[in-house]
Amino acid sequence: MKTNNRKERISAMVDLITTKCIGSQEELAKLLAEKGFNVTQATLSRDLKMLKTTKVPTDVGSYIYILPDSDSLKDKLLSKGMSKTMPDFQSGFISIRISGNIAVIKTRNGYASGLAYDIDMSHTPEILGTIPGSDTIFAVLEENLSLERCREIFSKILPLDRQHKNK
């Protein structure tokens, strides 16, 4: 059994979170134990908080941990065959409407945070930032973008062809 060296444990956690679809602390603790790291729930919570992990919904209705500034969610879903292209892997999207330099994006309940994260991680310069609620995202855009350009930008991130309202 390994000693509980924090640096090694954190490294193992990062490896597990970026390569496996882990949906609970219990599951993560079990995987860490298999690697020789026995951790309490409190320690695991502190480590997850320190790593700034986020739990996001998947297309299949479950949740998984991801790390900030990581494409690990997309990579994990692609490797499991759960997603074929970037826009398809976030099925919570419902619609988008643009008013001035604000895009109002509707999602299924609970999906806004994960989708806002995807939008922010696209590092699209015309999107200044997002504010998610539980089923709505406000995205602030650069001034004076045409509707055509907005559609072009969001079509790289969202499945616009499947939205219920096309306005």
Coordinates of N, CA, C and O in Angstrom, one line a residue:
M1 N 0.8 -1.2 0.0 CA 0.0 0.0 0.0 C 0.9 1.2 0.0 O 1.9 1.3 0.7
K2 N 0.5 2.2 -0.8 CA 1.2 3.5 -0.9 C 1.0 4.3 0.4 O -0.1 4.2 1.0
T3 N 2.0 5.1 0.7 CA 1.7 6.1 1.7 C 0.8 7.2 1.2 O 0.6 7.3 0.0
N4 N 0.1 7.9 2.0 CA -0.8 8.9 1.6 C -0.1 10.2 1.3 O -0.4 11.2 1.9
N5 N 0.8 10.1 0.3 CA 1.5 11.3 -0.2 C 0.5 12.1 -1.0 O 0.0 11.7 -2.0
R6 N 0.2 13.3 -0.5 CA -0.8 14.2 -1.1 C -0.5 14.5 -2.5 O -1.4 14.4 -3.4
K7 N 0.7 14.8 -2.9 CA 1.1 15.1 -4.2 C 0.8 14.0 -5.2 O 0.2 14.1 -6.2
E8 N 1.1 12.8 -4.8 CA 0.9 11.6 -5.6 C -0.6 11.3 -5.7 O -1.1 10.9 -6.7
R9 N -1.3 11.5 -4.6 CA -2.8 11.3 -4.6 C -3.5 12.3 -5.5 O -4.3 11.9 -6.3
I10 N -3.1 13.5 -5.5 CA -3.7 14.5 -6.3 C -3.4 14.2 -7.8 O -4.2 14.3 -8.7
S11 N -2.2 13.8 -8.1 CA -1.8 13.4 -9.4 C -2.6 12.2 -9.9 O -3.1 12.2 -11.0
A12 N -2.9 11.3 -9.0 CA -3.7 10.1 -9.4 C -5.2 10.6 -9.6 O -5.8 10.1 -10.6
M13 N -5.7 11.5 -8.8 CA -7.0 12.0 -9.0 C -7.1 12.7 -10.3 O -8.1 12.5 -11.1
V14 N -6.2 13.6 -10.7 CA -6.2 14.3 -12.0 C -6.2 13.3 -13.1 O -7.0 13.4 -14.0
D15 N -5.4 12.2 -13.0 CA -5.4 11.2 -14.1 C -6.7 10.5 -14.2 O -7.2 10.3 -15.3
L16 N -7.3 10.1 -13.1 CA -8.6 9.4 -13.1 C -9.7 10.3 -13.6 O -10.5 9.9 -14.4
I17 N -9.8 11.6 -13.2 CA -10.8 12.5 -13.6 C -10.7 12.8 -15.1 O -11.7 12.9 -15.8
T18 N -9.5 12.9 -15.6 CA -9.4 13.2 -17.0 C -9.5 12.0 -18.0 O -9.7 12.2 -19.2
T19 N -9.4 10.8 -17.4 CA -9.5 9.6 -18.3 C -10.7 8.7 -18.1 O -11.0 7.9 -18.9
K20 N -11.4 8.9 -17.0 CA -12.6 8.1 -16.7 C -13.8 9.0 -16.5 O -13.7 10.1 -16.0
C21 N -15.0 8.4 -16.7 CA -16.3 9.1 -16.4 C -16.7 8.8 -15.0 O -17.3 7.7 -14.7
I22 N -16.3 9.6 -14.1 CA -16.5 9.4 -12.6 C -17.6 10.3 -12.2 O -17.6 11.5 -12.3
G23 N -18.7 9.7 -11.6 CA -19.9 10.4 -11.3 C -20.1 10.6 -9.8 O -21.0 11.3 -9.4
S24 N -19.3 10.1 -8.9 CA -19.5 10.3 -7.5 C -18.2 10.2 -6.7 O -17.2 9.6 -7.2
Q25 N -18.2 10.8 -5.5 CA -17.0 10.7 -4.6 C -16.7 9.2 -4.3 O -15.6 8.8 -4.2
E26 N -17.8 8.4 -4.1 CA -17.6 7.0 -3.7 C -16.9 6.3 -4.8 O -16.0 5.5 -4.6
E27 N -17.3 6.6 -6.1 CA -16.6 5.9 -7.2 C -15.2 6.3 -7.3 O -14.3 5.5 -7.5
L28 N -14.9 7.6 -7.1 CA -13.5 8.1 -7.1 C -12.7 7.5 -6.0 O -11.6 7.1 -6.2
A29 N -13.3 7.4 -4.8 CA -12.6 6.8 -3.6 C -12.2 5.4 -3.9 O -11.1 4.9 -3.6
K30 N -13.1 4.7 -4.5 CA -12.9 3.3 -4.9 C -11.7 3.1 -5.9 O -10.8 2.3 -5.7
L31 N -11.7 4.0 -6.9 CA -10.6 4.0 -7.9 C -9.3 4.3 -7.3 O -8.3 3.8 -7.6
L32 N -9.3 5.3 -6.4 CA -8.1 5.7 -5.7 C -7.6 4.6 -4.8 O -6.4 4.3 -4.7
A33 N -8.5 3.9 -4.1 CA -8.1 2.8 -3.3 C -7.5 1.7 -4.1 O -6.5 1.0 -3.6
E34 N -8.0 1.4 -5.3 CA -7.4 0.5 -6.2 C -5.9 0.8 -6.6 O -5.1 0.0 -6.9
K35 N -5.6 2.1 -6.5 CA -4.3 2.6 -6.8 C -3.5 2.7 -5.5 O -2.3 3.2 -5.5
G36 N -4.1 2.3 -4.4 CA -3.3 2.3 -3.1 C -3.5 3.6 -2.2 O -2.8 3.8 -1.3
F37 N -4.5 4.4 -2.6 CA -4.7 5.6 -1.8 C -6.1 5.5 -1.1 O -7.1 5.6 -1.7
N38 N -6.1 5.3 0.2 CA -7.3 5.2 1.0 C -7.5 6.6 1.5 O -6.7 7.1 2.3
V39 N -8.7 7.2 1.2 CA -9.0 8.5 1.6 C -10.4 8.6 2.2 O -11.2 7.8 1.9
T40 N -10.5 9.5 3.1 CA -11.8 9.7 3.8 C -12.6 10.6 2.8 O -12.1 11.3 1.9
Q41 N -13.9 10.6 3.0 CA -14.8 11.5 2.2 C -14.4 13.0 2.4 O -14.4 13.7 1.5
A42 N -14.1 13.3 3.6 CA -13.7 14.7 3.9 C -12.4 15.1 3.1 O -12.4 16.2 2.5
T43 N -11.4 14.2 3.1 CA -10.2 14.5 2.4 C -10.5 14.6 0.9 O -10.0 15.5 0.2
L44 N -11.3 13.7 0.4 CA -11.7 13.7 -1.0 C -12.4 15.0 -1.4 O -12.1 15.6 -2.4
S45 N -13.3 15.4 -0.5 CA -14.0 16.7 -0.8 C -13.1 17.9 -0.9 O -13.2 18.7 -1.7
R46 N -12.1 17.9 0.1 CA -11.1 19.0 0.1 C -10.3 19.0 -1.2 O -10.0 20.0 -1.8
D47 N -9.9 17.8 -1.6 CA -9.0 17.6 -2.8 C -9.8 18.1 -4.0 O -9.3 18.8 -4.9
L48 N -11.1 17.7 -4.1 CA -11.9 18.0 -5.3 C -12.1 19.5 -5.3 O -12.1 20.2 -6.4
K49 N -12.3 20.1 -4.2 CA -12.5 21.6 -4.1 C -11.2 22.3 -4.5 O -11.2 23.3 -5.3
M50 N -10.1 21.8 -4.0 CA -8.8 22.4 -4.3 C -8.5 22.3 -5.8 O -7.9 23.2 -6.4
L51 N -8.9 21.2 -6.5 CA -8.7 21.0 -7.9 C -9.7 21.8 -8.7 O -9.6 21.9 -10.0
K52 N -10.7 22.4 -8.0 CA -11.8 23.2 -8.7 C -12.6 22.3 -9.7 O -12.9 22.8 -10.8
T53 N -12.8 21.1 -9.3 CA -13.6 20.2 -10.2 C -15.0 20.7 -10.3 O -15.5 21.4 -9.4
T54 N -15.7 20.3 -11.3 CA -17.1 20.6 -11.6 C -17.8 19.3 -12.0 O -17.2 18.5 -12.6
K55 N -19.0 19.2 -11.5 CA -19.8 18.0 -12.0 C -20.8 18.6 -13.1 O -21.5 19.5 -12.9
V56 N -20.7 17.9 -14.2 CA -21.5 18.4 -15.3 C -22.4 17.2 -15.8 O -22.0 16.0 -15.8
P57 N -23.6 17.5 -16.4 CA -24.4 16.4 -16.9 C -23.9 15.9 -18.3 O -23.2 16.7 -19.0
T58 N -24.1 14.7 -18.5 CA -23.8 14.1 -19.8 C -25.0 13.8 -20.7 O -26.1 14.0 -20.2
D59 N -24.8 13.4 -21.9 CA -25.9 13.2 -22.8 C -26.8 12.0 -22.3 O -28.0 11.9 -22.7
V60 N -26.3 11.1 -21.5 CA -27.0 10.0 -21.1 C -27.7 10.1 -19.7 O -28.2 9.2 -19.1
G61 N -27.7 11.4 -19.2 CA -28.5 11.7 -18.0 C -27.7 11.5 -16.7 O -28.3 11.7 -15.6
S62 N -26.4 11.2 -16.8 CA -25.6 11.1 -15.6 C -24.8 12.3 -15.4 O -24.8 13.2 -16.2
Y63 N -24.0 12.4 -14.4 CA -23.1 13.5 -14.1 C -21.7 12.9 -14.0 O -21.5 11.8 -13.5
I64 N -20.7 13.7 -14.4 CA -19.3 13.4 -14.2 C -18.5 14.6 -13.8 O -18.9 15.7 -14.0
Y65 N -17.4 14.3 -13.2 CA -16.4 15.3 -12.7 C -15.5 15.7 -13.9 O -15.1 14.9 -14.7
I66 N -15.3 17.0 -14.0 CA -14.3 17.5 -15.0 C -13.4 18.5 -14.2 O -13.8 19.1 -13.2
L67 N -12.3 18.8 -14.8 CA -11.3 19.8 -14.3 C -11.5 21.1 -15.1 O -11.8 21.0 -16.3
P68 N -11.2 22.2 -14.5 CA -11.2 23.5 -15.2 C -10.2 23.5 -16.4 O -9.2 22.9 -16.3
D69 N -10.5 24.3 -17.4 CA -9.6 24.5 -18.6 C -9.2 23.2 -19.1 O -8.0 23.0 -19.5
S70 N -10.1 22.3 -19.2 CA -9.8 20.9 -19.7 C -10.9 20.5 -20.8 O -12.0 20.8 -20.7
D71 N -10.4 19.8 -21.7 CA -11.3 19.2 -22.7 C -11.7 17.7 -22.3 O -12.1 16.9 -23.1
S72 N -11.5 17.4 -21.0 CA -11.6 16.1 -20.5 C -13.0 15.5 -20.7 O -13.2 14.4 -21.1
L73 N -14.1 16.4 -20.6 CA -15.4 15.9 -20.8 C -15.6 15.5 -22.2 O -16.1 14.4 -22.5
K74 N -15.3 16.3 -23.1 CA -15.4 16.0 -24.6 C -14.6 14.8 -24.9 O -15.1 13.9 -25.6
D75 N -13.4 14.7 -24.4 CA -12.5 13.6 -24.7 C -13.1 12.3 -24.1 O -13.1 11.2 -24.8
K76 N -13.6 12.3 -22.9 CA -14.2 11.1 -22.3 C -15.4 10.6 -23.1 O -15.6 9.5 -23.3
L77 N -16.3 11.6 -23.4 CA -17.5 11.2 -24.2 C -17.2 10.7 -25.5 O -17.8 9.7 -26.0
L78 N -16.2 11.3 -26.2 CA -15.8 10.8 -27.5 C -15.2 9.4 -27.4 O -15.5 8.5 -28.2
S79 N -14.4 9.1 -26.4 CA -13.8 7.8 -26.3 C -14.8 6.8 -25.9 O -14.6 5.6 -26.2
K80 N -15.9 7.1 -25.3 CA -16.9 6.1 -25.0 C -18.0 6.0 -26.1 O -18.9 5.3 -25.9
G81 N -17.8 6.8 -27.2 CA -18.7 6.8 -28.3 C -20.0 7.4 -27.9 O -21.1 7.2 -28.5
M82 N -20.0 8.3 -26.9 CA -21.3 9.0 -26.4 C -21.5 10.2 -27.2 O -22.5 10.9 -27.1
S83 N -20.5 10.7 -28.0 CA -20.6 11.9 -28.7 C -19.8 11.8 -30.0 O -18.7 11.3 -30.0
K84 N -20.4 12.3 -31.1 CA -19.7 12.2 -32.3 C -19.0 13.5 -32.7 O -18.0 13.6 -33.3
T85 N -19.6 14.7 -32.3 CA -19.1 16.0 -32.6 C -19.3 16.9 -31.4 O -20.1 16.6 -30.6
M86 N -18.5 17.9 -31.3 CA -18.6 18.9 -30.2 C -20.0 19.4 -29.9 O -20.5 19.3 -28.8
P87 N -20.8 19.8 -30.9 CA -22.1 20.3 -30.6 C -23.1 19.3 -30.1 O -24.0 19.6 -29.4
D88 N -22.9 18.0 -30.4 CA -23.9 17.0 -30.0 C -23.7 16.5 -28.6 O -24.6 15.9 -28.1
F89 N -22.5 16.8 -28.0 CA -22.3 16.1 -26.7 C -23.1 16.8 -25.5 O -23.2 16.3 -24.5
Q90 N -23.6 18.0 -25.8 CA -24.4 18.7 -24.7 C -25.9 18.7 -25.1 O -26.3 19.6 -25.8
S91 N -26.6 17.7 -24.8 CA -28.0 17.6 -25.3 C -28.9 18.4 -24.5 O -30.1 18.4 -24.8
G92 N -28.5 19.2 -23.5 CA -29.4 20.0 -22.7 C -29.9 21.3 -23.4 O -30.8 22.0 -23.0
F93 N -29.3 21.6 -24.6 CA -29.6 22.8 -25.3 C -31.0 22.7 -25.9 O -31.4 21.7 -26.4
I94 N -31.7 23.9 -25.7 CA -33.1 24.0 -26.3 C -33.2 25.0 -27.3 O -33.6 24.8 -28.4
S95 N -32.8 26.3 -27.0 CA -32.9 27.4 -28.0 C -31.9 28.5 -27.6 O -31.4 28.6 -26.5
I96 N -31.8 29.4 -28.6 CA -31.0 30.6 -28.4 C -31.7 31.8 -29.1 O -32.3 31.6 -30.2
R97 N -31.8 32.9 -28.4 CA -32.3 34.2 -29.0 C -31.3 35.3 -28.7 O -30.7 35.3 -27.6
I98 N -31.1 36.2 -29.6 CA -30.2 37.2 -29.5 C -30.9 38.6 -29.5 O -31.7 38.8 -30.4
S99 N -30.5 39.4 -28.5 CA -31.0 40.8 -28.5 C -29.9 41.7 -28.2 O -29.3 41.6 -27.1
G100 N -29.5 42.5 -29.2 CA -28.4 43.4 -29.0 C -27.1 42.6 -28.9 O -26.8 41.7 -29.7
N101 N -26.4 42.8 -27.8 CA -25.2 42.0 -27.6 C -25.4 41.0 -26.5 O -24.4 40.5 -25.9
I102 N -26.6 40.5 -26.3 CA -26.9 39.5 -25.3 C -27.5 38.3 -26.0 O -28.5 38.4 -26.7
A103 N -27.0 37.1 -25.7 CA -27.6 35.9 -26.2 C -28.3 35.2 -25.0 O -27.6 35.1 -24.0
V104 N -29.5 34.8 -25.2 CA -30.3 34.1 -24.1 C -30.4 32.7 -24.6 O -31.1 32.4 -25.6
I105 N -29.8 31.8 -23.9 CA -29.7 30.4 -24.3 C -30.5 29.6 -23.3 O -30.3 29.7 -22.1
K106 N -31.5 28.9 -23.8 CA -32.4 28.0 -22.9 C -31.9 26.6 -22.9 O -31.5 26.1 -24.0
T107 N -31.9 26.0 -21.8 CA -31.4 24.6 -21.7 C -32.4 23.8 -20.8 O -33.3 24.4 -20.2
R108 N -32.3 22.5 -20.8 CA -33.0 21.7 -19.9 C -32.6 22.0 -18.5 O -31.4 22.5 -18.3
N109 N -33.4 21.9 -17.5 CA -33.1 22.2 -16.1 C -31.9 21.5 -15.7 O -31.7 20.3 -15.9
G110 N -30.9 22.2 -15.1 CA -29.7 21.7 -14.6 C -28.5 21.6 -15.6 O -27.4 21.3 -15.3
Y111 N -28.8 22.0 -16.9 CA -27.7 21.9 -17.9 C -27.0 23.2 -18.2 O -26.0 23.2 -18.8
A112 N -27.6 24.3 -17.7 CA -27.0 25.6 -18.0 C -25.6 25.8 -17.6 O -24.7 26.3 -18.4
S113 N -25.2 25.3 -16.4 CA -23.9 25.5 -15.9 C -22.8 24.8 -16.8 O -21.8 25.3 -17.1
G114 N -23.1 23.5 -17.1 CA -22.2 22.8 -17.9 C -22.1 23.4 -19.3 O -21.0 23.4 -19.9
L115 N -23.2 23.8 -19.9 CA -23.2 24.4 -21.2 C -22.4 25.7 -21.2 O -21.7 26.0 -22.1
A116 N -22.6 26.5 -20.2 CA -21.9 27.8 -20.0 C -20.4 27.5 -20.0 O -19.6 28.3 -20.6
Y117 N -20.1 26.5 -19.2 CA -18.6 26.1 -19.1 C -18.1 25.8 -20.5 O -17.0 26.2 -20.9
D118 N -18.9 25.0 -21.3 CA -18.4 24.7 -22.7 C -18.2 25.9 -23.5 O -17.3 26.0 -24.3
I119 N -19.2 26.9 -23.4 CA -19.1 28.1 -24.2 C -17.8 28.9 -23.7 O -17.1 29.4 -24.6
D120 N -17.6 29.0 -22.4 CA -16.4 29.7 -21.9 C -15.1 29.1 -22.4 O -14.2 29.7 -22.8
M121 N -15.1 27.7 -22.4 CA -13.9 27.0 -22.7 C -13.7 27.0 -24.3 O -12.6 26.6 -24.7
S122 N -14.6 27.5 -25.0 CA -14.4 27.6 -26.5 C -13.4 28.7 -26.8 O -12.9 28.8 -27.9
H123 N -13.2 29.6 -25.8 CA -12.3 30.7 -25.9 C -12.6 31.5 -27.2 O -11.7 32.0 -27.9
T124 N -13.9 31.7 -27.5 CA -14.3 32.5 -28.6 C -14.2 34.0 -28.3 O -14.9 34.5 -27.3
P125 N -13.3 34.8 -28.9 CA -13.1 36.2 -28.5 C -14.4 37.0 -28.6 O -14.5 38.0 -27.8
E126 N -15.3 36.7 -29.4 CA -16.5 37.5 -29.5 C -17.5 37.3 -28.4 O -18.4 38.1 -28.2
I127 N -17.3 36.2 -27.6 CA -18.1 36.0 -26.4 C -17.4 36.4 -25.2 O -16.3 35.9 -24.8
L128 N -17.8 37.5 -24.6 CA -17.1 38.1 -23.5 C -17.2 37.3 -22.2 O -16.4 37.4 -21.4
G129 N -18.4 36.6 -22.0 CA -18.5 35.8 -20.8 C -20.0 35.3 -20.7 O -20.8 35.7 -21.5
T130 N -20.2 34.4 -19.8 CA -21.5 33.8 -19.6 C -21.9 33.9 -18.2 O -21.1 33.9 -17.3
I131 N -23.3 33.9 -18.0 CA -23.8 33.8 -16.6 C -24.9 32.8 -16.7 O -26.0 33.0 -17.3
P132 N -24.6 31.6 -16.0 CA -25.7 30.5 -16.1 C -26.6 30.6 -14.9 O -26.2 30.9 -13.8
G133 N -27.8 30.2 -15.1 CA -28.8 29.9 -14.1 C -29.0 28.4 -14.1 O -28.0 27.6 -14.4
S134 N -30.2 27.9 -13.8 CA -30.4 26.4 -13.8 C -30.8 26.0 -15.2 O -30.5 24.9 -15.7
D135 N -31.6 26.9 -16.0 CA -32.0 26.5 -17.3 C -31.9 27.6 -18.3 O -32.4 27.5 -19.4
T136 N -31.1 28.7 -18.0 CA -30.9 29.8 -18.9 C -29.5 30.3 -18.7 O -28.9 30.3 -17.6
I137 N -28.9 30.7 -19.8 CA -27.6 31.3 -19.9 C -27.7 32.6 -20.5 O -28.3 32.7 -21.6
F138 N -27.1 33.6 -19.9 CA -26.9 34.9 -20.6 C -25.4 35.0 -21.0 O -24.5 34.8 -20.2
A139 N -25.2 35.1 -22.3 CA -23.9 35.3 -22.9 C -23.8 36.7 -23.4 O -24.6 37.2 -24.2
V140 N -22.7 37.4 -23.0 CA -22.5 38.8 -23.4 C -21.5 38.7 -24.6 O -20.5 38.1 -24.5
L141 N -22.0 39.3 -25.7 CA -21.2 39.3 -26.9 C -20.6 40.7 -27.2 O -21.0 41.7 -26.6
E142 N -19.6 40.7 -28.0 CA -19.0 42.0 -28.4 C -20.1 42.9 -29.1 O -21.0 42.3 -29.7
E143 N -20.0 44.2 -29.0 CA -20.9 45.1 -29.6 C -20.9 44.9 -31.1 O -19.9 44.5 -31.7
N144 N -22.1 45.2 -31.7 CA -22.3 45.3 -33.2 C -22.0 44.0 -34.0 O -21.5 44.1 -35.2
L145 N -22.1 42.8 -33.4 CA -22.0 41.6 -34.2 C -23.3 41.4 -35.0 O -24.4 41.6 -34.5
S146 N -23.2 41.0 -36.2 CA -24.4 40.7 -37.0 C -25.0 39.4 -36.5 O -24.4 38.6 -35.9
L147 N -26.4 39.2 -36.7 CA -27.0 38.0 -36.4 C -26.4 36.8 -37.1 O -26.3 35.7 -36.5
E148 N -26.0 37.0 -38.3 CA -25.4 36.0 -39.1 C -24.0 35.5 -38.4 O -23.8 34.4 -38.3
R149 N -23.3 36.5 -38.0 CA -22.0 36.2 -37.3 C -22.2 35.5 -36.0 O -21.5 34.5 -35.6
C150 N -23.3 35.9 -35.2 CA -23.6 35.3 -33.9 C -24.0 33.8 -34.2 O -23.5 32.9 -33.5
R151 N -24.8 33.6 -35.2 CA -25.2 32.2 -35.6 C -24.0 31.4 -35.9 O -23.9 30.2 -35.5
E152 N -23.1 32.0 -36.7 CA -21.8 31.3 -37.1 C -21.0 30.9 -35.8 O -20.5 29.8 -35.7
I153 N -20.9 31.8 -34.9 CA -20.1 31.6 -33.7 C -20.8 30.5 -32.8 O -20.1 29.5 -32.4
F154 N -22.1 30.6 -32.6 CA -22.7 29.6 -31.7 C -22.9 28.3 -32.4 O -23.0 27.2 -31.7
S155 N -22.9 28.2 -33.7 CA -23.1 26.9 -34.4 C -21.9 26.0 -34.2 O -22.0 24.8 -34.4
K156 N -20.8 26.6 -33.8 CA -19.6 25.8 -33.5 C -19.6 25.2 -32.1 O -18.9 24.3 -31.8
I157 N -20.5 25.7 -31.3 CA -20.6 25.3 -29.9 C -21.9 24.6 -29.6 O -22.0 23.6 -28.8
L158 N -23.0 25.0 -30.2 CA -24.4 24.5 -29.9 C -25.0 23.8 -31.1 O -24.7 24.2 -32.2
P159 N -25.8 22.9 -30.9 CA -26.5 22.2 -32.0 C -27.7 23.0 -32.5 O -28.9 22.7 -32.2
L160 N -27.4 24.1 -33.1 CA -28.5 25.1 -33.6 C -29.5 24.4 -34.5 O -30.7 24.9 -34.5
D161 N -29.1 23.4 -35.2 CA -30.1 22.8 -36.1 C -31.2 22.0 -35.4 O -32.2 21.7 -36.0
R162 N -30.9 21.8 -34.1 CA -31.9 21.0 -33.3 C -32.7 21.9 -32.3 O -33.5 21.4 -31.5
Q163 N -32.5 23.2 -32.4 CA -33.3 24.0 -31.4 C -34.7 24.1 -31.7 O -35.1 23.9 -32.9
H164 N -35.5 24.3 -30.7 CA -37.0 24.3 -30.8 C -37.5 25.6 -31.4 O -38.5 25.7 -32.1
K165 N -36.8 26.7 -31.1 CA -37.1 28.0 -31.6 C -36.0 28.6 -32.4 O -34.8 28.6 -31.9
N166 N -36.2 29.0 -33.6 CA -35.1 29.5 -34.4 C -35.3 31.0 -34.7 O -35.8 31.4 -35.7
K167 N -34.9 31.8 -33.7 CA -35.1 33.3 -33.8 C -33.8 34.0 -33.6 O -32.9 33.6 -33.0

